[in-house]
Amino acid sequence: MALTVQEKDRMVADILRLKKERRAIILSHNYQRGELQDIADFTGDSLGLTQQAAKTDARVIVFCGVHFMAETAAVMNPDKLVLIPDPEAGCSLAAMISADSLRRWKAEHPGAVVVTYINCTAEVKAESDYICTSTNALKIIESIPPDREILFAPDQFLGTYLMKKTGRTMHIWPGYCHAHQKVRTDRIRRLKEAHPRAQFLMHPECGCLTSCMPLADRVVSTEGIIKAARESTAREFIIGTEVGILHRLQKENPDKKFYPATEEAFCEFMKLNDLEKVLWSLEDLEHKVVVPPETARRARRAIERMLEISDPGAYIQKAGSGPPAD
Ligand code: CIZ
């Protein structure tokens, strides 16, 4: 049942009071419900949020996102208490590859370098040589010597995009995001006809990647979409990613217009987190996101390799993270 304005205001006041008492910060992903983006200390992509988590002196991090994101924050911040308001907030893409299946794939390609998209569990990260995000994936792939075989998981569309951009052949895991799968070429064509001046900003996880790429003005991550909309002189945009991002886009650019590529690009797992669960999370210090230390150590190594390549300034802590041997 929807909250009344008074109930919502009271809840927000209680959250802000408890946040202070607990020395907590609230992080929200770009795809979260608007009401959570509005109370968050930071809203951004999973890597940006993890970097914010590392910078803060807060003791408790309430991570409003899906489980792999909160896990990434826990891996990079072993001394902080990381909480997720709803522990059922999973990720369809992350669920498409397990550590066991990745180990079997690696055994079929001995010596290959494993590059894994950040949308995966900590256990899968621990089996990877490099993690990448959609912002830095191109840089990571380009840093790997051309004679090395690459296994890329779990998103087939980001993998295809990287092959097209680098001209490099990789082995690609057939995973996909169920929300980005809903973005379709025929609908993009219709939207472009209806709004001929609009720029089309597209996420590389979109299922229509191959046929939509020629229609796109930019193929970028969520932070890339936010930046492009802010910096562009265009007044209208078609947004090819999960619809939660429209809240931040509209809030930061009140004089610009944003059209979702489709309302069906909706992640119901993200939306499991809500104001009430954030309040309970702060009241009960639940639900704790804990990664076993050895898994965290190996996952951190793969994340740190990414940070060293993508953004040395953002590099957080070092744990023997040299490049993987042949
Ligand atoms: O890294 C993230 O937060 C994801 C999943 C997408 C993006 O492009 O920001």
XYZ file of C-alpha atoms and ligand atoms in Angstrom:
335
model
C 0.000 0.000 0.000
C 1.332 3.454 -0.913
C 2.463 5.685 1.976
C 0.706 8.988 2.647
C 2.844 12.132 2.343
C 2.871 12.456 6.173
C 3.916 8.815 6.660
C 6.657 9.225 4.089
C 7.951 12.439 5.697
C 7.985 10.771 9.120
C 9.850 7.788 7.740
C 12.453 9.980 6.050
C 12.937 11.933 9.309
C 13.424 8.640 11.229
C 15.907 7.396 8.618
C 17.946 10.607 8.818
C 17.967 10.523 12.640
C 19.034 6.856 12.761
C 21.622 7.400 10.064
C 23.304 9.963 12.343
C 23.049 7.774 15.434
C 24.521 4.762 13.620
C 27.244 6.807 11.872
C 25.920 5.423 8.595
C 25.826 6.562 4.995
C 23.222 5.612 2.417
C 24.391 4.771 -1.085
C 21.941 4.405 -3.942
C 22.401 2.966 -7.402
C 21.254 4.937 -10.452
C 18.475 2.346 -10.989
C 16.946 2.635 -7.509
C 13.521 4.021 -6.681
C 13.554 7.835 -6.788
C 12.625 8.043 -3.075
C 15.874 6.229 -2.206
C 17.981 8.311 -4.590
C 16.528 11.380 -2.830
C 17.631 10.342 0.679
C 21.012 8.901 -0.377
C 24.331 10.536 0.443
C 25.508 9.455 -3.022
C 23.786 8.081 -6.112
C 25.878 6.521 -8.853
C 27.114 3.313 -10.484
C 28.372 0.358 -8.489
C 32.039 1.257 -8.816
C 31.522 4.937 -8.001
C 29.504 3.920 -4.944
C 32.196 1.502 -3.819
C 34.769 4.278 -4.146
C 32.535 6.582 -2.093
C 32.234 3.828 0.498
C 36.025 3.597 0.708
C 36.393 7.352 1.246
C 33.868 7.725 4.044
C 34.628 7.489 7.750
C 31.102 6.185 8.372
C 30.989 2.829 10.192
C 27.869 1.537 8.465
C 27.001 1.551 4.763
C 23.388 0.996 3.748
C 23.701 -0.058 0.134
C 20.528 0.499 -1.880
C 21.260 -1.616 -4.904
C 21.335 -5.297 -5.805
C 23.326 -7.890 -3.881
C 26.482 -8.049 -6.035
C 26.896 -4.271 -5.621
C 26.681 -4.428 -1.836
C 29.097 -7.377 -1.951
C 31.570 -5.335 -4.013
C 31.387 -2.581 -1.382
C 31.974 -5.201 1.347
C 34.960 -6.678 -0.537
C 36.597 -3.260 -0.844
C 35.695 -2.138 2.692
C 36.381 -5.093 4.974
C 36.428 -2.866 8.085
C 32.919 -1.465 7.531
C 29.493 -2.936 8.132
C 27.683 -3.184 4.792
C 23.904 -3.633 4.887
C 21.400 -4.288 2.110
C 17.780 -3.350 2.915
C 16.332 -6.383 1.084
C 18.590 -9.459 0.838
C 16.418 -10.840 -1.988
C 17.510 -7.982 -4.271
C 19.502 -10.130 -6.695
C 20.678 -9.582 -10.266
C 19.483 -11.733 -13.179
C 22.774 -11.212 -15.016
C 24.974 -12.063 -12.012
C 22.886 -15.227 -11.508
C 23.837 -16.450 -15.004
C 27.332 -17.535 -14.043
C 28.494 -19.427 -10.957
C 32.048 -19.847 -9.674
C 31.863 -23.579 -10.550
C 30.801 -22.940 -14.143
C 33.522 -20.302 -14.527
C 36.124 -22.773 -13.173
C 34.963 -25.358 -15.740
C 35.153 -22.764 -18.564
C 38.678 -21.771 -17.468
C 39.733 -25.437 -17.481
C 38.695 -25.634 -21.163
C 40.930 -22.626 -21.975
C 44.095 -22.968 -19.910
C 46.172 -19.778 -19.863
C 43.294 -17.511 -20.985
C 42.815 -14.181 -19.228
C 39.422 -13.922 -17.499
C 37.729 -10.519 -17.664
C 34.454 -10.375 -15.761
C 31.874 -7.611 -15.738
C 31.220 -6.208 -12.267
C 27.699 -7.747 -12.372
C 28.782 -11.022 -10.804
C 29.099 -12.534 -7.328
C 32.201 -12.117 -5.158
C 32.939 -15.829 -5.735
C 33.011 -15.262 -9.490
C 35.138 -12.137 -9.034
C 37.564 -14.276 -7.028
C 37.950 -16.608 -10.068
C 38.639 -13.650 -12.410
C 41.851 -11.908 -13.451
C 40.189 -8.561 -14.089
C 36.840 -7.021 -13.248
C 35.499 -4.312 -15.531
C 32.568 -1.927 -15.584
C 30.894 -0.632 -18.722
C 32.842 2.620 -18.209
C 36.297 1.033 -18.278
C 35.795 -2.297 -20.105
C 37.377 -1.019 -23.335
C 40.498 0.157 -21.496
C 40.834 -3.171 -19.667
C 40.560 -5.246 -22.862
C 43.014 -2.959 -24.690
C 45.545 -3.394 -21.854
C 45.731 -7.168 -22.403
C 48.482 -8.262 -24.830
C 46.943 -9.151 -28.228
C 48.337 -12.676 -28.178
C 46.434 -13.591 -24.989
C 43.164 -15.509 -25.244
C 40.320 -13.749 -23.358
C 37.266 -15.210 -21.632
C 34.633 -12.514 -21.110
C 31.652 -13.040 -18.771
C 28.791 -12.821 -18.065
C 27.184 -10.189 -20.384
C 27.145 -11.263 -24.036
C 26.080 -7.816 -25.290
C 28.839 -5.883 -23.537
C 31.214 -8.608 -24.791
C 29.945 -8.163 -28.369
C 30.319 -4.383 -28.071
C 33.926 -4.808 -26.916
C 34.714 -7.158 -29.802
C 33.273 -4.648 -32.276
C 35.201 -1.729 -30.767
C 38.557 -3.515 -30.376
C 38.343 -5.828 -33.402
C 39.490 -8.542 -31.045
C 38.052 -12.052 -30.799
C 37.038 -13.163 -27.308
C 35.153 -16.130 -25.896
C 31.876 -14.727 -24.583
C 29.587 -16.169 -21.911
C 25.926 -16.119 -23.085
C 24.503 -14.111 -20.149
C 22.182 -11.106 -20.346
C 20.229 -8.666 -18.174
C 16.481 -9.354 -18.292
C 15.656 -5.617 -18.090
C 18.036 -4.503 -20.862
C 16.739 -7.408 -22.969
C 13.451 -5.479 -23.297
C 14.995 -2.589 -25.280
C 14.023 -3.261 -28.913
C 15.093 -1.799 -32.218
C 11.574 -1.268 -33.653
C 10.610 0.823 -30.619
C 13.828 2.894 -30.844
C 13.085 3.590 -34.520
C 9.555 4.747 -33.613
C 10.827 6.974 -30.794
C 13.431 8.513 -33.085
C 10.729 9.244 -35.666
C 8.516 10.832 -33.004
C 11.408 12.869 -31.511
C 13.791 13.542 -34.413
C 15.959 15.963 -32.386
C 16.444 13.576 -29.476
C 19.822 11.952 -28.866
C 19.738 8.207 -28.236
C 21.957 7.249 -25.270
C 22.277 3.499 -24.999
C 23.751 1.134 -22.414
C 25.932 -1.687 -23.846
C 23.883 -4.311 -21.937
C 20.916 -3.690 -24.295
C 19.728 -6.871 -25.989
C 19.294 -5.038 -29.319
C 22.959 -3.938 -29.220
C 23.964 -5.051 -32.712
C 20.999 -3.530 -34.548
C 20.682 -0.482 -32.253
C 24.344 0.558 -32.213
C 24.095 2.381 -35.569
C 21.080 4.315 -34.212
C 22.830 5.405 -31.000
C 24.551 8.743 -30.431
C 26.490 7.227 -27.530
C 26.902 3.710 -26.127
C 27.848 4.301 -22.498
C 27.522 3.199 -18.862
C 24.953 4.719 -16.511
C 27.437 7.373 -15.379
C 28.267 7.935 -19.055
C 24.563 8.543 -19.756
C 24.339 11.025 -16.843
C 27.449 12.869 -18.074
C 26.363 12.903 -21.734
C 22.925 14.315 -20.852
C 24.514 16.991 -18.654
C 27.104 18.072 -21.214
C 25.073 17.807 -24.417
C 23.443 20.843 -25.985
C 20.540 18.598 -27.084
C 17.260 19.152 -25.208
C 15.736 15.685 -25.679
C 17.078 12.192 -25.092
C 15.939 8.605 -25.610
C 17.366 6.560 -22.761
C 18.243 2.922 -23.430
C 18.758 1.494 -19.963
C 16.821 0.585 -16.789
C 14.124 3.205 -16.201
C 15.201 4.100 -12.631
C 17.906 6.353 -14.085
C 15.270 8.758 -15.438
C 14.683 10.105 -11.920
C 18.264 11.375 -11.616
C 18.392 12.553 -15.237
C 15.226 14.625 -14.834
C 16.251 15.952 -11.417
C 19.671 17.096 -12.648
C 18.361 18.460 -15.967
C 14.914 19.943 -15.255
C 14.812 21.790 -18.579
C 15.568 18.704 -20.716
C 13.223 15.901 -21.783
C 13.929 12.195 -21.347
C 12.038 9.356 -23.037
C 12.576 5.782 -21.819
C 13.444 3.365 -24.651
C 10.750 1.229 -23.020
C 9.003 1.268 -19.624
C 9.544 -2.507 -19.640
C 13.264 -2.045 -18.982
C 12.411 -2.299 -15.295
C 14.416 -4.235 -12.711
C 11.994 -5.537 -10.097
C 14.912 -6.773 -7.969
C 16.356 -3.249 -7.633
C 12.925 -1.992 -6.651
C 12.650 -4.487 -3.766
C 14.501 -1.914 -1.654
C 12.238 0.854 -0.391
C 12.059 3.515 2.335
C 10.516 1.203 4.923
C 13.217 -1.438 4.442
C 15.951 1.206 4.676
C 14.441 2.261 8.015
C 14.348 -1.352 9.286
C 17.885 -1.863 8.028
C 19.130 1.055 10.146
C 17.018 0.055 13.155
C 18.131 -3.594 13.251
C 21.503 -3.304 11.454
C 20.257 -5.861 8.940
C 20.879 -7.430 6.433
C 24.623 -7.807 6.761
C 26.581 -8.517 3.586
C 29.532 -10.696 4.537
C 32.124 -12.109 2.136
C 34.460 -14.852 3.430
C 37.962 -13.327 3.847
C 39.753 -15.569 1.305
C 37.067 -14.958 -1.356
C 37.223 -11.227 -0.594
C 41.031 -11.196 -0.891
C 40.948 -12.839 -4.344
C 38.004 -10.734 -5.547
C 39.779 -7.568 -4.355
C 42.851 -8.465 -6.408
C 40.777 -8.599 -9.623
C 39.026 -5.311 -8.766
C 42.343 -3.620 -7.927
C 43.799 -4.653 -11.282
C 40.874 -2.851 -12.901
C 41.401 0.251 -10.764
C 45.114 0.369 -11.574
C 44.288 0.446 -15.294
C 41.128 2.508 -15.369
C 41.737 5.191 -12.825
C 44.959 5.154 -10.796
C 43.616 8.075 -8.715
C 40.736 5.927 -7.523
C 42.990 3.048 -6.529
C 42.002 2.056 -3.002
C 44.332 -0.524 -1.457
C 46.883 -2.952 -2.794
C 47.027 -6.690 -2.103
C 49.605 -8.191 -4.455
C 47.673 -7.219 -7.534
C 50.208 -7.470 -10.387
C 48.956 -8.554 -13.809
C 48.201 -12.259 -14.208
C 51.063 -14.422 -15.511
C 50.806 -16.341 -18.799
O 28.223 -0.744 -12.714
C 27.030 -0.524 -12.641
O 26.533 0.090 -11.738
C 26.149 -1.089 -13.674
C 25.616 -2.396 -13.402
C 25.879 -0.463 -14.796
C 26.408 0.846 -15.176
O 26.609 1.066 -16.361
O 26.624 1.709 -14.320
